[in-house]
PDB file of C-alpha atoms and ligand atoms in Angstrom:
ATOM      1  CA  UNK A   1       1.476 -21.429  -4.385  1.00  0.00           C
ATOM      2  CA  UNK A   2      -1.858 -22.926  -3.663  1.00  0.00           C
ATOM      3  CA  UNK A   3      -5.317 -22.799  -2.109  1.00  0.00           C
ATOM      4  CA  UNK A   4      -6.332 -19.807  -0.370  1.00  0.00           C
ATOM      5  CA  UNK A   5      -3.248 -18.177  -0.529  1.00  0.00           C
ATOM      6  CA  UNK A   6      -3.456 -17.985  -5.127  1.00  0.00           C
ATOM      7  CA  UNK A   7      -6.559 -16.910  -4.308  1.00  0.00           C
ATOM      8  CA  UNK A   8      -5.789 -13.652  -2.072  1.00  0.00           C
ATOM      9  CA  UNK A   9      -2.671 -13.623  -4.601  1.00  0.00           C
ATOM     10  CA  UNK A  10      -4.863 -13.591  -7.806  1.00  0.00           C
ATOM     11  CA  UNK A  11      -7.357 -10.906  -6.073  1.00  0.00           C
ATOM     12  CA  UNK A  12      -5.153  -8.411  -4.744  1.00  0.00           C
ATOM     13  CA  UNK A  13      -3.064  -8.439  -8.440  1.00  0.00           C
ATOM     14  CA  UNK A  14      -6.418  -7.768  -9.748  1.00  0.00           C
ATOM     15  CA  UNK A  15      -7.428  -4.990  -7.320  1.00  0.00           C
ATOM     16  CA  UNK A  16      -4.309  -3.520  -8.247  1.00  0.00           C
ATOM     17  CA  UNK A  17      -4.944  -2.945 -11.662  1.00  0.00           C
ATOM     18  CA  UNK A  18      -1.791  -5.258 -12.442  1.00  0.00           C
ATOM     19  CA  UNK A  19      -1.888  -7.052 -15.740  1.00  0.00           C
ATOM     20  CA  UNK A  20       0.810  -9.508 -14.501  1.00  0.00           C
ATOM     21  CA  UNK A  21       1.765 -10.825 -11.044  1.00  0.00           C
ATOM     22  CA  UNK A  22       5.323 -10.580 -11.645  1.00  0.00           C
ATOM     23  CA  UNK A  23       7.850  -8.489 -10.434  1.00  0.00           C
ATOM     24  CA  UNK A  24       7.573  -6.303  -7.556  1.00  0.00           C
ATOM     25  CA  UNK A  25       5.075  -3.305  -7.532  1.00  0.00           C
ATOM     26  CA  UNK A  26       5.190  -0.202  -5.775  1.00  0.00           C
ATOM     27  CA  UNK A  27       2.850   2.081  -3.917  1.00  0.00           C
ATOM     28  CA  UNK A  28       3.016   6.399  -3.070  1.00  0.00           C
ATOM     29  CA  UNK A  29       0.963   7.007  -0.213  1.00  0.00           C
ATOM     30  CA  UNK A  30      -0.249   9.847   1.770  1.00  0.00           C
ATOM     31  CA  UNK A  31      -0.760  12.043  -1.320  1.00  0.00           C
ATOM     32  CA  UNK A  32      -2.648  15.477   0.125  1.00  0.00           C
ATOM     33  CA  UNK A  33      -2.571  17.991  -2.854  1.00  0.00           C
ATOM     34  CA  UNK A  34      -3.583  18.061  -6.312  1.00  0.00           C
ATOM     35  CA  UNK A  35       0.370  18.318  -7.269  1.00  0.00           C
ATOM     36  CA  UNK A  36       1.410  15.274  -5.396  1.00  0.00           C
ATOM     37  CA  UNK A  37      -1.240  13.151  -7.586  1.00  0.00           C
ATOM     38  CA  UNK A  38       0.089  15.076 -10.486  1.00  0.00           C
ATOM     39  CA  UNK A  39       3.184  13.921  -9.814  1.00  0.00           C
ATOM     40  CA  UNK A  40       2.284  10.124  -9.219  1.00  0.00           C
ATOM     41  CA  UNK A  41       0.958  10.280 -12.358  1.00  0.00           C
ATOM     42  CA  UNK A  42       4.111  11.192 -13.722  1.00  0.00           C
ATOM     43  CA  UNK A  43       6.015   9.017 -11.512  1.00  0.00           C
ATOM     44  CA  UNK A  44       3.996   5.632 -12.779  1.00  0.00           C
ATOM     45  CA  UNK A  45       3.480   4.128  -9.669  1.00  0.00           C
ATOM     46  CA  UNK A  46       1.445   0.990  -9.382  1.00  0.00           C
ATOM     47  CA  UNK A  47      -0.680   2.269  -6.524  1.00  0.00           C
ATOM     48  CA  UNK A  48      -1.456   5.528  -4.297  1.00  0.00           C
ATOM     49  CA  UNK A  49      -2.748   6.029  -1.570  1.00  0.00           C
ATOM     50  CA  UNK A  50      -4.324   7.932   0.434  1.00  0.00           C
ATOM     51  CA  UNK A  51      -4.993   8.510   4.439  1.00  0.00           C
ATOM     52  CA  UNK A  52      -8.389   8.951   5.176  1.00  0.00           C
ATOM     53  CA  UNK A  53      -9.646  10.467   7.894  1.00  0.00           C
ATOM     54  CA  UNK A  54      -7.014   9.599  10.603  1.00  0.00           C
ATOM     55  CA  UNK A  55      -6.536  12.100  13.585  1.00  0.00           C
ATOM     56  CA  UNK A  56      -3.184  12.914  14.276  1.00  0.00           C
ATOM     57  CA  UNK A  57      -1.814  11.819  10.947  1.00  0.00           C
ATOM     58  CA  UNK A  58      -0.333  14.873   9.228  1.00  0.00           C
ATOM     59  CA  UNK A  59      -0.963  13.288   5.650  1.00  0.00           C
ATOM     60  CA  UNK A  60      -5.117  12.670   6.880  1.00  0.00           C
ATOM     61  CA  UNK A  61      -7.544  13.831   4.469  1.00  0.00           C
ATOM     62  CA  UNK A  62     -11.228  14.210   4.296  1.00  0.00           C
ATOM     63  CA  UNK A  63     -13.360  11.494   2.541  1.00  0.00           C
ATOM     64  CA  UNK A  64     -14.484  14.026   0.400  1.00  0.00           C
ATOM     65  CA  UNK A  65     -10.855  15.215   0.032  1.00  0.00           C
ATOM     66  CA  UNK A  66     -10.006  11.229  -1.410  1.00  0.00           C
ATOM     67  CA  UNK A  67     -12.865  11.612  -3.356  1.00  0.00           C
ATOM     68  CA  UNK A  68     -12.116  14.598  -5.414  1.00  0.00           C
ATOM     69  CA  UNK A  69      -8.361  13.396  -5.264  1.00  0.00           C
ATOM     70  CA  UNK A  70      -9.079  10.319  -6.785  1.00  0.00           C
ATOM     71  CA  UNK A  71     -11.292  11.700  -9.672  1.00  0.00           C
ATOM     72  CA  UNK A  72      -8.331  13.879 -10.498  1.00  0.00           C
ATOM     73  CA  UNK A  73      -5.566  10.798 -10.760  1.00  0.00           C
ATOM     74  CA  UNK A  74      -8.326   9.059 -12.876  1.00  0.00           C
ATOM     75  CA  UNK A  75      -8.751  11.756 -15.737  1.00  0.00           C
ATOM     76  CA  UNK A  76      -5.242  13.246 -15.552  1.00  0.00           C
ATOM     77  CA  UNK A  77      -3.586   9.581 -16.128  1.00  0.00           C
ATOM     78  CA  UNK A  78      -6.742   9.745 -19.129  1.00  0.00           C
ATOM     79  CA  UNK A  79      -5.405  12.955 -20.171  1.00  0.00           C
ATOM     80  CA  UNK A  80      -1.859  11.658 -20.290  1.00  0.00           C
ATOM     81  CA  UNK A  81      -2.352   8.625 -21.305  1.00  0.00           C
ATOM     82  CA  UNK A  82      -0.456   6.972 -18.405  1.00  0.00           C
ATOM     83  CA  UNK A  83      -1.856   3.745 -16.456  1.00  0.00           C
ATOM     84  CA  UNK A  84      -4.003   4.757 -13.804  1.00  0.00           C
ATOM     85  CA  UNK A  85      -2.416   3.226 -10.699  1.00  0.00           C
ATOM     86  CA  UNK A  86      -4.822   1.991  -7.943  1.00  0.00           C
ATOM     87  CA  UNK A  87      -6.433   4.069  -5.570  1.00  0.00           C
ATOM     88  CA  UNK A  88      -5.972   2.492  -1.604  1.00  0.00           C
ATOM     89  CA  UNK A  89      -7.517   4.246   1.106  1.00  0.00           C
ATOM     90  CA  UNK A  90      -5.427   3.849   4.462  1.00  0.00           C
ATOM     91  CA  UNK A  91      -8.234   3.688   7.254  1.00  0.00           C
ATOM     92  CA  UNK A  92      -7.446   3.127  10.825  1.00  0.00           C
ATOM     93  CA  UNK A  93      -9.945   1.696  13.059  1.00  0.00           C
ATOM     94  CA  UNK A  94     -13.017   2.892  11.374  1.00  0.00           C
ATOM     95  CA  UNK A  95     -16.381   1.166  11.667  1.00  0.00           C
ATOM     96  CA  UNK A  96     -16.682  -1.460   8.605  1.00  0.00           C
ATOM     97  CA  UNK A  97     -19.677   0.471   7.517  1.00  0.00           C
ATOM     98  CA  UNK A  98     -17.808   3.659   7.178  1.00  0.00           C
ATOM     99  CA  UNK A  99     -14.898   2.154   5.385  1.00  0.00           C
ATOM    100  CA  UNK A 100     -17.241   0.760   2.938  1.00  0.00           C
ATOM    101  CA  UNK A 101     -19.544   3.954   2.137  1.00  0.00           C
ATOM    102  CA  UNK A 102     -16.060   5.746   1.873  1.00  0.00           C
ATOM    103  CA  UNK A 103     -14.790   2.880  -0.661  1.00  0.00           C
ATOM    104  CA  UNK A 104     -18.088   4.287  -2.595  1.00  0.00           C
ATOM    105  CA  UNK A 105     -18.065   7.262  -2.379  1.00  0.00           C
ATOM    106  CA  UNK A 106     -14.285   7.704  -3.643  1.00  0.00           C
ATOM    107  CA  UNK A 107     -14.415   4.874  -5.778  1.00  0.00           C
ATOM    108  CA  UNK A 108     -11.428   3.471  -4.033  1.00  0.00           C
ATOM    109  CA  UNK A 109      -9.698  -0.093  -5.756  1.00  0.00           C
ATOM    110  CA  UNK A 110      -8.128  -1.356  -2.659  1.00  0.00           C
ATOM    111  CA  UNK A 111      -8.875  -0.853   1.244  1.00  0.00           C
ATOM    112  CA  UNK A 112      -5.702  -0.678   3.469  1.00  0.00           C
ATOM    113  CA  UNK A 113      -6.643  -1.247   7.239  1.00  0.00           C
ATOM    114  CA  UNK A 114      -3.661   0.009   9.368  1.00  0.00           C
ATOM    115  CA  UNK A 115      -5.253   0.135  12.830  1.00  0.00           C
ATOM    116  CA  UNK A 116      -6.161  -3.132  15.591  1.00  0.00           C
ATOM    117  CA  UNK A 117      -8.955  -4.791  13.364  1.00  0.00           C
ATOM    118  CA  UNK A 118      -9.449  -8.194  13.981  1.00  0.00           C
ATOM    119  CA  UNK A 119     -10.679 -11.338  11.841  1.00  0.00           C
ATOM    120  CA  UNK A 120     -14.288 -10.183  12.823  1.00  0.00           C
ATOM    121  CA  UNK A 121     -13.763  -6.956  10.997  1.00  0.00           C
ATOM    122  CA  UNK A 122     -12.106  -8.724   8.096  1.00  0.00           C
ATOM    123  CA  UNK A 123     -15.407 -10.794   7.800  1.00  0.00           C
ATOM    124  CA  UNK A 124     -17.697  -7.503   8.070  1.00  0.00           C
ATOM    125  CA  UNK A 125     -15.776  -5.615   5.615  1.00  0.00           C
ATOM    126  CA  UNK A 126     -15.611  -8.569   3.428  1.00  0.00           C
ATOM    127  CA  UNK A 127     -19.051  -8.633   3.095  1.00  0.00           C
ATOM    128  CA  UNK A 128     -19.772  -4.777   2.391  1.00  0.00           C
ATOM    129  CA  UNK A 129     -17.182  -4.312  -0.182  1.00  0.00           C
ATOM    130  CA  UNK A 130     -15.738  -6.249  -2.947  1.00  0.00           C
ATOM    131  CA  UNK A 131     -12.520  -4.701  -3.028  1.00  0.00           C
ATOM    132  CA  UNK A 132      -9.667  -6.457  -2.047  1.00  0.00           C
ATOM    133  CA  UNK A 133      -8.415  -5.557   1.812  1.00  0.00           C
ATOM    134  CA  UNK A 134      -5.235  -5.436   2.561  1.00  0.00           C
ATOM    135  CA  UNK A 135      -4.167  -5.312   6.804  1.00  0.00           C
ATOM    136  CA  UNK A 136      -1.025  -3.763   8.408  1.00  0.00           C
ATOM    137  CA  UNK A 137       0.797  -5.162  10.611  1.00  0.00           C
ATOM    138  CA  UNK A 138       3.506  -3.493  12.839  1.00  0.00           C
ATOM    139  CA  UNK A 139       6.507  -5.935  13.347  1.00  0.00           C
ATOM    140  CA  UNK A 140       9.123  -6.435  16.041  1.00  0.00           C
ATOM    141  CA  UNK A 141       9.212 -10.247  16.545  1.00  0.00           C
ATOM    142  CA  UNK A 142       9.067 -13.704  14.253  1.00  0.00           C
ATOM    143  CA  UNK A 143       5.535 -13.617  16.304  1.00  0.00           C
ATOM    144  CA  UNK A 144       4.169 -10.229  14.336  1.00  0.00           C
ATOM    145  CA  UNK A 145       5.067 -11.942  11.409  1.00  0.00           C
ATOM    146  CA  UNK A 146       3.310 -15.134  12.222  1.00  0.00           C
ATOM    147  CA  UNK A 147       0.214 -13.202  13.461  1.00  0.00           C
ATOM    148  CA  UNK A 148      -0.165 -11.619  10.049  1.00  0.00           C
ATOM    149  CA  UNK A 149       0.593 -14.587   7.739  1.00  0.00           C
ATOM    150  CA  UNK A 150      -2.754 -16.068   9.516  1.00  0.00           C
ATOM    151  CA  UNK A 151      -4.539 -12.837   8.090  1.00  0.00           C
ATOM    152  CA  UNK A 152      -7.535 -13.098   6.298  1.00  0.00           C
ATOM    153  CA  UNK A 153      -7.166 -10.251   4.447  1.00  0.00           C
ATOM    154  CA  UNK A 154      -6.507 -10.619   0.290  1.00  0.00           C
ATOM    155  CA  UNK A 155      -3.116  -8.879   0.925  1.00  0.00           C
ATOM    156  CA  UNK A 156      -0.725  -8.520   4.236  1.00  0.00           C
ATOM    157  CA  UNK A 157       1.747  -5.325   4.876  1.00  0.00           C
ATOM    158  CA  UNK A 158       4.280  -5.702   7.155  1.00  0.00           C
ATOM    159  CA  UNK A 159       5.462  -2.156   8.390  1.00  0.00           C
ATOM    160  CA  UNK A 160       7.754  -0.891  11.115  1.00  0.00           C
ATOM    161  CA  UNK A 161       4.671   1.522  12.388  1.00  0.00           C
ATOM    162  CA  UNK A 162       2.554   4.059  10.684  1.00  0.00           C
ATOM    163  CA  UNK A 163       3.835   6.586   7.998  1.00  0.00           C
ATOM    164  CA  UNK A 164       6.935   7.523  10.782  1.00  0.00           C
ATOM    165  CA  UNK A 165       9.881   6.586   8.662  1.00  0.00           C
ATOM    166  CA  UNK A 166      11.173   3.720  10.510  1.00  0.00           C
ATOM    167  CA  UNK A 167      12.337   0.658   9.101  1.00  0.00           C
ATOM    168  CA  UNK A 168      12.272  -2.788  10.940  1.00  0.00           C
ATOM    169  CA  UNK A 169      14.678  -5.659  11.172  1.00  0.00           C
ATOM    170  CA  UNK A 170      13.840  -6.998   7.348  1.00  0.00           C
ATOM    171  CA  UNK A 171      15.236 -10.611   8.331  1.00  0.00           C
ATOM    172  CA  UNK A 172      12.423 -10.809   9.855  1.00  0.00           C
ATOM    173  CA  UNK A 173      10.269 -10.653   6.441  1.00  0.00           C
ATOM    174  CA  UNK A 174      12.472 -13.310   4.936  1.00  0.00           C
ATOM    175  CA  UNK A 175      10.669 -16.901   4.259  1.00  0.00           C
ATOM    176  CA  UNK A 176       7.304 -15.523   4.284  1.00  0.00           C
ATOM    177  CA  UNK A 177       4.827 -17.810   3.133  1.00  0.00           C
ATOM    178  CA  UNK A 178       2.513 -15.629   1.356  1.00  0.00           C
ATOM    179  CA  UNK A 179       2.875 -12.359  -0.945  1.00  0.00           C
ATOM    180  CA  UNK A 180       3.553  -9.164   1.114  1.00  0.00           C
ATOM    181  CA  UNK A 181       4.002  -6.007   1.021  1.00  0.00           C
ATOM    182  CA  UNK A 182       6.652  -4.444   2.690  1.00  0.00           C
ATOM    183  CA  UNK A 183       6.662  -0.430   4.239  1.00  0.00           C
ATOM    184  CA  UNK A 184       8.413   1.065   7.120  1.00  0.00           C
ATOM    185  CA  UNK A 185      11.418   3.584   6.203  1.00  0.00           C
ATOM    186  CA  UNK A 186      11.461   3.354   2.621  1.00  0.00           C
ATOM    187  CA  UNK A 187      13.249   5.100   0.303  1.00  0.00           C
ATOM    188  CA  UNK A 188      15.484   5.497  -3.015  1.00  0.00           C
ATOM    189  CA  UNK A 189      19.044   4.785  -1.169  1.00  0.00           C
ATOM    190  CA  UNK A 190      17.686   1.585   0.378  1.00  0.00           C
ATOM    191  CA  UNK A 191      14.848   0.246  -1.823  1.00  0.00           C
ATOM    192  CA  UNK A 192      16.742  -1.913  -3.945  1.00  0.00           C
ATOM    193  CA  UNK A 193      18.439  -3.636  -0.637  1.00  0.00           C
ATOM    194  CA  UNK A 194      15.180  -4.113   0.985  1.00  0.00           C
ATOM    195  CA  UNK A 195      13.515  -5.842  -1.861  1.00  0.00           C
ATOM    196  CA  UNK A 196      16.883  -8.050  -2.833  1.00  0.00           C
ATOM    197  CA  UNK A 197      16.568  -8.955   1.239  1.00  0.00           C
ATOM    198  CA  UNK A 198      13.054  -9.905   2.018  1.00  0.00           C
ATOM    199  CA  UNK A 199      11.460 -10.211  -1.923  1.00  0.00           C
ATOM    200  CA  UNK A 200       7.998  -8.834  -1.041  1.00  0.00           C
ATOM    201  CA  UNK A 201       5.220  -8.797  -3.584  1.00  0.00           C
ATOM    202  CA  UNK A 202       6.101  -4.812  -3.487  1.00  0.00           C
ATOM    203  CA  UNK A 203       7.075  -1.877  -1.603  1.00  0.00           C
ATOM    204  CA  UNK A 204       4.719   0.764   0.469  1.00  0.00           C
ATOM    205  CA  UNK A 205       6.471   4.228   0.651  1.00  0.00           C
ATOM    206  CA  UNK A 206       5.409   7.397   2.311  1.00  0.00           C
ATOM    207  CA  UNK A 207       8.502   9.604   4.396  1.00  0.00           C
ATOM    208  CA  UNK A 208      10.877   8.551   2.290  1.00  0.00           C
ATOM    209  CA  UNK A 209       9.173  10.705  -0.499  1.00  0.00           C
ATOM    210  CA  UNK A 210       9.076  13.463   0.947  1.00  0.00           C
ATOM    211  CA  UNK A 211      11.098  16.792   1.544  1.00  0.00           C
ATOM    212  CA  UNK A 212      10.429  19.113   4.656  1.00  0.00           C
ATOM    213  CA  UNK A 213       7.034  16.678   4.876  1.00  0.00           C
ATOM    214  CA  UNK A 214       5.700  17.273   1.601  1.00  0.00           C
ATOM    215  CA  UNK A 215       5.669  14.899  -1.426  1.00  0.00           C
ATOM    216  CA  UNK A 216       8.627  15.397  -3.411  1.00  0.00           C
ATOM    217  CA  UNK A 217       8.314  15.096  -7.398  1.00  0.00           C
ATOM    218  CA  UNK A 218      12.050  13.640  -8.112  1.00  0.00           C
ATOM    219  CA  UNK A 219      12.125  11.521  -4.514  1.00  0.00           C
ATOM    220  CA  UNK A 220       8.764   9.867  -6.309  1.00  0.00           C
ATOM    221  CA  UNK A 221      10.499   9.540  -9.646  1.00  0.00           C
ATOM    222  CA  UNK A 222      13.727   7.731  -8.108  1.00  0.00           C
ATOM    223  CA  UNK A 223      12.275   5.101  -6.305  1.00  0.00           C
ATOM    224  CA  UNK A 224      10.145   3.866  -8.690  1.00  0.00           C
ATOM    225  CA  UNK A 225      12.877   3.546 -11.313  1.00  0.00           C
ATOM    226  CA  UNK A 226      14.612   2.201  -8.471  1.00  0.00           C
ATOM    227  CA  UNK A 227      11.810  -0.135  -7.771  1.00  0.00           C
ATOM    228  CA  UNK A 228      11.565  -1.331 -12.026  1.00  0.00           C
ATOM    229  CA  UNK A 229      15.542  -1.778 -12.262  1.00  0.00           C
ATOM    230  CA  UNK A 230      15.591  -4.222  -9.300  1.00  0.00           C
ATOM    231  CA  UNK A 231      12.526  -5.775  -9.765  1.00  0.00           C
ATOM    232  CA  UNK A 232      13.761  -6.675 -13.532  1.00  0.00           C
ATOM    233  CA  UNK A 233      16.934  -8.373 -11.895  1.00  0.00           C
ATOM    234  CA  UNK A 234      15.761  -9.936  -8.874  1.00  0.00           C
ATOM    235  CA  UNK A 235      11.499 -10.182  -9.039  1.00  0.00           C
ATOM    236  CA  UNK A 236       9.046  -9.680  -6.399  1.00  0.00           C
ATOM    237  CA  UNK A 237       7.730 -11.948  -4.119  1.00  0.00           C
ATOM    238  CA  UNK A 238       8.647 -15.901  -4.118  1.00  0.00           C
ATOM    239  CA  UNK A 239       7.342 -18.965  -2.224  1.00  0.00           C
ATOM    240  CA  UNK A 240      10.168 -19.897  -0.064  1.00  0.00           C
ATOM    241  CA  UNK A 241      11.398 -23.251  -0.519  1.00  0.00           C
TER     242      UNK A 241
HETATM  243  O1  LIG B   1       1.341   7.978   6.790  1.00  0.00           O
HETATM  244  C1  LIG B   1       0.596   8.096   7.768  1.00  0.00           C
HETATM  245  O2  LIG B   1       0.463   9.181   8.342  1.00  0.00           O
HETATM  246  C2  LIG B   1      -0.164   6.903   8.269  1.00  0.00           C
HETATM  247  C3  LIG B   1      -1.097   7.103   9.275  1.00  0.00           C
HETATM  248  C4  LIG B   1      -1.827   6.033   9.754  1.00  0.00           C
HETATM  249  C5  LIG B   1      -1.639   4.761   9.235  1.00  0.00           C
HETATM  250  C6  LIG B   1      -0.708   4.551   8.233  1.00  0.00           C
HETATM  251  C7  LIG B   1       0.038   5.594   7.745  1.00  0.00           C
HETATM  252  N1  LIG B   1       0.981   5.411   6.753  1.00  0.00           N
HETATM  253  C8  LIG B   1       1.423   4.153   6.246  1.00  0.00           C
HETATM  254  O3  LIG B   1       2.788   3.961   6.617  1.00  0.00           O
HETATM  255  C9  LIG B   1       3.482   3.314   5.562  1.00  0.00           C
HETATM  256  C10 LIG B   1       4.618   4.190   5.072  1.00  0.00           C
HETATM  257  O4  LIG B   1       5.542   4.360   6.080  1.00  0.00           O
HETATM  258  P1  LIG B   1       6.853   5.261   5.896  1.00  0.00           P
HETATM  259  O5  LIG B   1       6.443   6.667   6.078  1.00  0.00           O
HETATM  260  O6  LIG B   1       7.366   5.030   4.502  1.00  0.00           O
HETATM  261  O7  LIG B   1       7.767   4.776   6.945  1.00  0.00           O
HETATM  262  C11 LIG B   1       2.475   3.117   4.436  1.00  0.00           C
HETATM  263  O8  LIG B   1       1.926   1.817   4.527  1.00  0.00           O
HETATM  264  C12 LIG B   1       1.410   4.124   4.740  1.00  0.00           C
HETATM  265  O9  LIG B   1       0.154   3.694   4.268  1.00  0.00           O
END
């Protein structure tokens, strides 16, 4: 890998909190309550996110929801001496400005954007925050996935849609020339299958950790052992030849 492309590699591994770019890292999102950060914590997750301020998302919280939220994953991985995975905040078509007082206010690591922001935005937000961004991307055609390899966002996330538990055609992620990650229908029974397919830089989940729509404890636990076993046999993301 070379260029810009180490670069947004490099950055994002950083805003991550990662001490190593290898193997393929995994992020719980749409936590809500204080139990489901709880049980991130205990689950050892390399990020978490969280959706902020998104009408008609059933996972939205407040900013000052993240906030507080946030604080608490900080001091209870201090308290229990786990790693303190990375806080993303999951915005959708907010104004840059707002995006980057929230990434203050809540001390976020990492900005997701999941809406229609353009490379305009990308340059605004750029320049307000010095986290790294990562962009979603919905994808139905070798085009979406085209589209977003052009991002110039640190990180790209390829997803069948938006936290609805629907998982795209994942031969469509294969040959990517630049570290993804990969969301869209996620879960324990098909993790391992859908990094072995498409070898992502790591996996977004949300619905698939859930029971009756709430965060499930054990659902979190499985897939990210599921996530470490495969990732120690088969990696995470690699250049295609
Ligand atoms: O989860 C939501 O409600 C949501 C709302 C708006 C934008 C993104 C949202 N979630 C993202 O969707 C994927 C997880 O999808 P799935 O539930 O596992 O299929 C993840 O990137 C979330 O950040």
């Amino acid at each position: 890998m070379a260029g810009a492309a180490a670069t947004r590699y490099a950055g994002v591994a950083g805003g991550m909190g990662l001490k190593d770019a290898l193997g393929c890292k995994v992020k719980l999102c749409g936590l809500k309550r204080e139990q489901d950060v709880d049980a991130a914590i205990a689950a050892m997750p390399d990020a978490v996110g969280f959706i902020i301020d998104v009408p008609g998302s059933r996972r939205s919280v407040s900013a000052e929801r993240a906030a507080e939220l946030v604080e608490r994953l900080r001091s209870k991985a201090d308290e229990t001496g786990h790693e303190k995975p990375c806080a993303v905040g999951v915005f959708v078509n907010q104004p840059a400005q707002t995006v980057a007082d929230v990434v203050r206010q809540a001390v976020l690591d990492v900005v997701q954007l999941h809406g229609e922001e353009d490379a305009q935005y990308i340059d605004r937000l750029h320049a307000l925050v010095e986290v790294p961004i990562m962009q979603a991307f919905t994808v139905h055609s070798e085009g979406d996935v085209a589209h977003a390899v052009e991002s110039s966002a640190d990180m790209i996330l390829l997803d069948a849609g938006s936290g609805d538990g629907q998982t795209f055609d994942w031969s469509l992620a294969q040959g990517v020339r630049r570290p993804f990650m990969l969301a869209g229908g996620l879960a324990a029974d098909n993790v391992t299958r859908a990094i072995a397919a498409t070898h992502p830089f790591g996996v977004d989940l949300s619905s698939g950790i859930e029971t009756d729509g709430l965060k499930d404890p054990s659902k979190m636990s499985s897939v990210v052992a599921a996530v470490r076993e495969t990732a120690g046999e088969v990696g995470g993301y690699r250049q295609p030849e």
